[in-house]
Amino acid sequence: MQRREKRKFIKEGIVGYIQKIIIAVIIVLMIAFIISLLTDANFKKVLGFSALITLTIGIFSTYGSNSAIRQSGYIFIREQSGGANAAKRNFELRNDSYRFFISTGITAGILYIIYLLI
């Protein structure tokens, strides 16, 4: 790839990542608002809990993915079926898990900032 193509590729990736985070924030805000309407709860409290739940989902997802990759049975089966690409695929799975955690962490952070501003 040339330098311009790399920049364009990186820029498109970052813009897409930001769009996904904004969509996730909007969805969680809508869910929190609907829950607060249905239960007559304070929207601010529901939003705070929504931020914590979003962060918890990211933490448990990352933990579960990493513990599955470390299990010897999983490694043995992956090596038997995948051959040389098994280790590369394990790293990709781990990196995807960390990307998901980062996105849920940023989403929870934005929700918490909104919680503080209300």
CSV table of C-alpha atoms in Angstrom, one decimal:
chain,number,residue,atom,x,y,z
A,1,MET,CA,0.0,0.0,0.0
A,2,GLN,CA,1.1,3.5,-0.7
A,3,ARG,CA,1.2,6.1,1.9
A,4,ARG,CA,-2.0,7.8,0.8
A,5,GLU,CA,-3.9,4.5,0.6
A,6,LYS,CA,-2.7,3.7,4.1
A,7,ARG,CA,-3.9,7.0,5.4
A,8,LYS,CA,-7.3,6.6,3.7
A,9,PHE,CA,-7.6,3.1,5.1
A,10,ILE,CA,-6.8,4.2,8.6
A,11,LYS,CA,-9.1,7.2,8.4
A,12,GLU,CA,-12.0,5.0,7.1
A,13,GLY,CA,-11.4,2.6,9.9
A,14,ILE,CA,-11.4,5.3,12.6
A,15,VAL,CA,-14.5,6.9,11.2
A,16,GLY,CA,-16.3,3.5,11.1
A,17,TYR,CA,-15.2,2.8,14.7
A,18,ILE,CA,-16.5,6.2,15.9
A,19,GLN,CA,-19.8,5.6,14.1
A,20,LYS,CA,-20.2,2.2,15.8
A,21,ILE,CA,-19.6,3.7,19.2
A,22,ILE,CA,-22.1,6.6,18.6
A,23,ILE,CA,-24.7,4.1,17.5
A,24,ALA,CA,-24.1,2.0,20.6
A,25,VAL,CA,-24.4,5.1,22.8
A,26,ILE,CA,-27.7,6.1,21.2
A,27,ILE,CA,-29.1,2.6,21.5
A,28,VAL,CA,-28.1,2.3,25.2
A,29,LEU,CA,-29.6,5.8,25.8
A,30,MET,CA,-32.8,4.8,24.2
A,31,ILE,CA,-33.0,1.6,26.2
A,32,ALA,CA,-32.3,3.5,29.5
A,33,PHE,CA,-35.0,6.0,28.6
A,34,ILE,CA,-37.5,3.4,27.9
A,35,ILE,CA,-36.7,1.5,31.1
A,36,SER,CA,-37.0,4.7,33.1
A,37,LEU,CA,-40.4,5.4,31.6
A,38,LEU,CA,-41.7,1.9,32.1
A,39,THR,CA,-40.5,1.6,35.7
A,40,ASP,CA,-41.0,5.2,36.8
A,41,ALA,CA,-37.3,5.3,37.8
A,42,ASN,CA,-35.0,8.2,37.7
A,43,PHE,CA,-33.4,8.4,34.2
A,44,LYS,CA,-30.1,9.5,35.7
A,45,LYS,CA,-29.9,6.4,37.9
A,46,VAL,CA,-30.9,4.1,35.1
A,47,LEU,CA,-28.3,5.7,32.8
A,48,GLY,CA,-25.6,5.2,35.5
A,49,PHE,CA,-26.5,1.5,35.8
A,50,SER,CA,-26.5,1.2,32.0
A,51,ALA,CA,-23.0,2.5,31.8
A,52,LEU,CA,-21.9,-0.1,34.4
A,53,ILE,CA,-23.7,-2.9,32.6
A,54,THR,CA,-22.1,-1.9,29.3
A,55,LEU,CA,-18.6,-2.0,30.8
A,56,THR,CA,-19.3,-5.3,32.6
A,57,ILE,CA,-20.4,-6.9,29.3
A,58,GLY,CA,-17.1,-5.9,27.8
A,59,ILE,CA,-15.1,-7.1,30.7
A,60,PHE,CA,-16.8,-10.5,30.9
A,61,SER,CA,-16.6,-10.9,27.1
A,62,THR,CA,-12.9,-10.3,27.1
A,63,TYR,CA,-12.3,-12.5,30.1
A,64,GLY,CA,-14.3,-15.4,28.6
A,65,SER,CA,-12.6,-15.1,25.3
A,66,ASN,CA,-9.1,-15.1,26.8
A,67,SER,CA,-9.8,-18.0,29.1
A,68,ALA,CA,-11.2,-20.1,26.2
A,69,ILE,CA,-8.0,-19.4,24.2
A,70,ARG,CA,-5.8,-20.5,27.1
A,71,GLN,CA,-7.5,-23.9,27.7
A,72,SER,CA,-5.4,-26.8,26.6
A,73,GLY,CA,-8.3,-28.7,24.9
A,74,TYR,CA,-9.1,-25.7,22.8
A,75,ILE,CA,-5.5,-25.2,21.8
A,76,PHE,CA,-5.1,-28.9,20.9
A,77,ILE,CA,-8.2,-29.0,18.7
A,78,ARG,CA,-7.3,-25.7,17.0
A,79,GLU,CA,-3.8,-27.0,16.2
A,80,GLN,CA,-5.2,-30.3,14.8
A,81,SER,CA,-7.7,-28.6,12.6
A,82,GLY,CA,-5.9,-25.3,11.7
A,83,GLY,CA,-2.3,-26.3,11.5
A,84,ALA,CA,0.1,-23.3,11.1
A,85,ASN,CA,-2.8,-20.8,11.1
A,86,ALA,CA,-4.1,-21.8,14.5
A,87,ALA,CA,-1.7,-19.5,16.4
A,88,LYS,CA,-2.4,-16.6,14.1
A,89,ARG,CA,-6.2,-17.1,14.5
A,90,ASN,CA,-5.8,-17.2,18.3
A,91,PHE,CA,-4.1,-13.8,18.2
A,92,GLU,CA,-6.8,-12.4,16.0
A,93,LEU,CA,-9.5,-13.7,18.3
A,94,ARG,CA,-7.7,-12.1,21.3
A,95,ASN,CA,-7.3,-8.8,19.5
A,96,ASP,CA,-10.9,-8.8,18.5
A,97,SER,CA,-11.9,-9.4,22.1
A,98,TYR,CA,-9.7,-6.5,23.2
A,99,ARG,CA,-11.2,-4.3,20.5
A,100,PHE,CA,-14.7,-5.1,21.7
A,101,PHE,CA,-13.6,-4.3,25.3
A,102,ILE,CA,-12.2,-1.0,24.2
A,103,SER,CA,-15.4,-0.1,22.3
A,104,THR,CA,-17.6,-1.0,25.3
A,105,GLY,CA,-15.3,0.9,27.6
A,106,ILE,CA,-15.5,4.0,25.4
A,107,THR,CA,-19.2,3.6,25.2
A,108,ALA,CA,-19.5,3.3,28.9
A,109,GLY,CA,-17.3,6.3,29.4
A,110,ILE,CA,-19.4,8.4,27.2
A,111,LEU,CA,-22.5,7.2,29.0
A,112,TYR,CA,-20.9,8.1,32.3
A,113,ILE,CA,-20.0,11.6,31.1
A,114,ILE,CA,-23.6,12.1,30.0
A,115,TYR,CA,-24.7,10.7,33.5
A,116,LEU,CA,-22.5,13.3,35.2
A,117,LEU,CA,-23.8,16.2,33.0
A,118,ILE,CA,-27.5,15.5,33.6
